[in-house]
Short mmCIF file of C-alpha atoms in Angstrom, two decimals:
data_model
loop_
_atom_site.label_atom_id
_atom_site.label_comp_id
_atom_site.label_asym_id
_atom_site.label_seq_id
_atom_site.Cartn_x
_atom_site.Cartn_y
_atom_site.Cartn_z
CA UNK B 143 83.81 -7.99 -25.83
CA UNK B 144 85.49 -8.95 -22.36
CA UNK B 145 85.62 -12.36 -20.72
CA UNK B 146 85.94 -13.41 -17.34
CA UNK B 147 86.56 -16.92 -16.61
CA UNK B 148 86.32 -18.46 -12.92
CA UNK B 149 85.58 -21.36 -11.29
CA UNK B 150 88.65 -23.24 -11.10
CA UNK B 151 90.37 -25.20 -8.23
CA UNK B 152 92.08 -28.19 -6.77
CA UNK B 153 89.96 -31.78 -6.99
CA UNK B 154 90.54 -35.13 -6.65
CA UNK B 155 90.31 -37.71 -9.14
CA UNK B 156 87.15 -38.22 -10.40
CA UNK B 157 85.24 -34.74 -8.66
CA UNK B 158 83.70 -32.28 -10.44
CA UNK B 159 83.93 -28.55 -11.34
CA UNK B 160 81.75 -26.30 -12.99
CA UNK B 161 83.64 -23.53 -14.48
CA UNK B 162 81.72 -19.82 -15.92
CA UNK B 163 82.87 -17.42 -17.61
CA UNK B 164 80.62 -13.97 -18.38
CA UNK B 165 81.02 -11.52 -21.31
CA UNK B 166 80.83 -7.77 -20.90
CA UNK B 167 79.70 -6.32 -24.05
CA UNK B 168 78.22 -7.88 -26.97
CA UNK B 169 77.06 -11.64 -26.18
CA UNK B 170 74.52 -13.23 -28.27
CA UNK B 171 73.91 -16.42 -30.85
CA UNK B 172 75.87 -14.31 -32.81
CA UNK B 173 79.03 -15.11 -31.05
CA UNK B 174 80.46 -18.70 -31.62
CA UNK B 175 81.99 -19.61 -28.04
CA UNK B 176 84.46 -22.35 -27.33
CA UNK B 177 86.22 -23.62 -24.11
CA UNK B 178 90.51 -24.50 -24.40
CA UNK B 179 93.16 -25.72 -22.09
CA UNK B 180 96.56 -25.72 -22.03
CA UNK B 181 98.56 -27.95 -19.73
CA UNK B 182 102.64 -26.89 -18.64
CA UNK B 183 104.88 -27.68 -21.26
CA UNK B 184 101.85 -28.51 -24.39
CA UNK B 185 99.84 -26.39 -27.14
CA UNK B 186 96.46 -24.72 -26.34
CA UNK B 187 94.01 -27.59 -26.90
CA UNK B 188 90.13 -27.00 -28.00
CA UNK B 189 87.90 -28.69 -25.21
CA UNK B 190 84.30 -27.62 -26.27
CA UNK B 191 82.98 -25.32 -28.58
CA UNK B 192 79.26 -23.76 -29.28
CA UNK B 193 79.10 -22.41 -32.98
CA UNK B 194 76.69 -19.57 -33.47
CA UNK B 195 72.90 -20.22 -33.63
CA UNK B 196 74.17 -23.82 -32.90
CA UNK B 197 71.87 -26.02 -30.82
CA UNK B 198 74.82 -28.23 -29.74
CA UNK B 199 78.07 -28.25 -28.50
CA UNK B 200 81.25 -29.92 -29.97
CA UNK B 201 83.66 -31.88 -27.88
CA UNK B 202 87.08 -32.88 -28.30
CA UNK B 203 87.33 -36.68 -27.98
CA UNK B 204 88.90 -36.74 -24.89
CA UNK B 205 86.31 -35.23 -22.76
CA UNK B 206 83.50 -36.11 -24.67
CA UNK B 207 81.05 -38.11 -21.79
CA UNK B 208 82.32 -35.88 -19.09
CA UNK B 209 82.21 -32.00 -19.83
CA UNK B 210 79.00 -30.51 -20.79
CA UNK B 211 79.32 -27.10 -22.23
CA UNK B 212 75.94 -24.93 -22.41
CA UNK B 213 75.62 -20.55 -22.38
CA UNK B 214 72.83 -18.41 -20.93
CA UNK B 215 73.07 -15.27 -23.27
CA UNK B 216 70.65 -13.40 -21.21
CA UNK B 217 73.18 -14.03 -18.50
CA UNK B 218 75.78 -13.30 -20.42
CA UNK B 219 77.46 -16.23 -19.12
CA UNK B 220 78.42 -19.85 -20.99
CA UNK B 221 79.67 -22.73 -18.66
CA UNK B 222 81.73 -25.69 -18.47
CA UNK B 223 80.76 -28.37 -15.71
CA UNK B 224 83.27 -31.08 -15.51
CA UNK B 225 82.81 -34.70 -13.75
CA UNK B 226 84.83 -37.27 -13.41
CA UNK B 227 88.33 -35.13 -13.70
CA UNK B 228 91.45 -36.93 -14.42
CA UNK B 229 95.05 -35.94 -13.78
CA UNK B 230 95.30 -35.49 -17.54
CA UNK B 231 92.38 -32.72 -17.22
CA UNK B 232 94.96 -30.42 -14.93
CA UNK B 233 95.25 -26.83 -17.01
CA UNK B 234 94.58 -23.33 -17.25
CA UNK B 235 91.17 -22.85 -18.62
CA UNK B 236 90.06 -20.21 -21.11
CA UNK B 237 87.14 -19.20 -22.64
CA UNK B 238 86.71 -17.95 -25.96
CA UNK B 239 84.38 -16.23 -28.00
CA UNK B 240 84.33 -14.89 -31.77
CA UNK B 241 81.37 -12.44 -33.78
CA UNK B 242 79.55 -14.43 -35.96
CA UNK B 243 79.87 -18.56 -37.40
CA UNK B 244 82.66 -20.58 -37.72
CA UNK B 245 82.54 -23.68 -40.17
CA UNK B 246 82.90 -27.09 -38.75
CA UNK B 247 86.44 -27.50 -38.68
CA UNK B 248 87.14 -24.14 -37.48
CA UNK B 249 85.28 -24.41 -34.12
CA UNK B 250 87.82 -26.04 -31.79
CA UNK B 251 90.85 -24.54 -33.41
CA UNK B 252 92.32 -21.53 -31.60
CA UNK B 253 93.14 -19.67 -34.25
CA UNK B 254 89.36 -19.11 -34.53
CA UNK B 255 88.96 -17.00 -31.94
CA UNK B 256 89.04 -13.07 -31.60
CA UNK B 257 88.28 -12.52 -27.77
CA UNK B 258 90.29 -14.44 -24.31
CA UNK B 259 89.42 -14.61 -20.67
CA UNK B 260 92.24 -14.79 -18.37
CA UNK B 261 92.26 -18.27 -17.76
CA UNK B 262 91.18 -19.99 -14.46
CA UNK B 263 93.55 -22.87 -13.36
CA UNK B 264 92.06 -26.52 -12.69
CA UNK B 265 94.21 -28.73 -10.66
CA UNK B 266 93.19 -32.40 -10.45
CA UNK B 267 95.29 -34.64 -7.34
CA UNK B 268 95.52 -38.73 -7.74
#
């Protein structure tokens, strides 16, 4: 399984971004799926993750009202649209993606995860 993530850019404070990233190869309910950032200088941090034949996404708390995370597996493609971006949100974006279900606690924890994009860079100017 490959991942391509794109979508990034430079915003203002408070603009929006919708970011996509689209697996070659397997891509199903199967796969649990999870958005991360990491920020100059800080760990990898979970943003958003989709567990496998999940209906819902999970969010970290400090997005949680702003990103909406959804997938179109006949695309092949999950997304990440962003409003109301703070400086705080500025990062290198990756997507993620595993085979088969994660428990609970497991979903926004990198460790998790068996397959990377590249990371797509999200700037946000004050």
């Amino acid at each position: 399984l490959q991942l391509q993530a794109s979508g990034g850019g430079l915003v203002q404070v408070g603009g929006s971004l919708r970011l996509s990233c689209t697996a070659s190869g397997f891509a199903s309910d199967y796969n649990s799926v999870a958005w991360f950032r990491q920020a100059p200088g800080k760990e990898r941090e979970g943003v958003s993750c989709i567990r496998s034949f999940s209906n819902g996404a999970t969010y970290a708390d400090s997005v949680k009202g702003r990103f909406t995370f959804s997938r179109d597996n006949a695309k092949n493609t999950m997304y990440l649209q962003i409003n109301s971006l703070k400086p705080e949100d500025t990062a290198v974006y990756y997507c993620a993606a595993r085979f088969n279900r994660l428990l609970p606690y497991m979903c926004l924890d990198p460790s998790s995860y068996t397959f990377w994009g590249q990371g797509t860079q999200v700037t946000v100017s004050s």
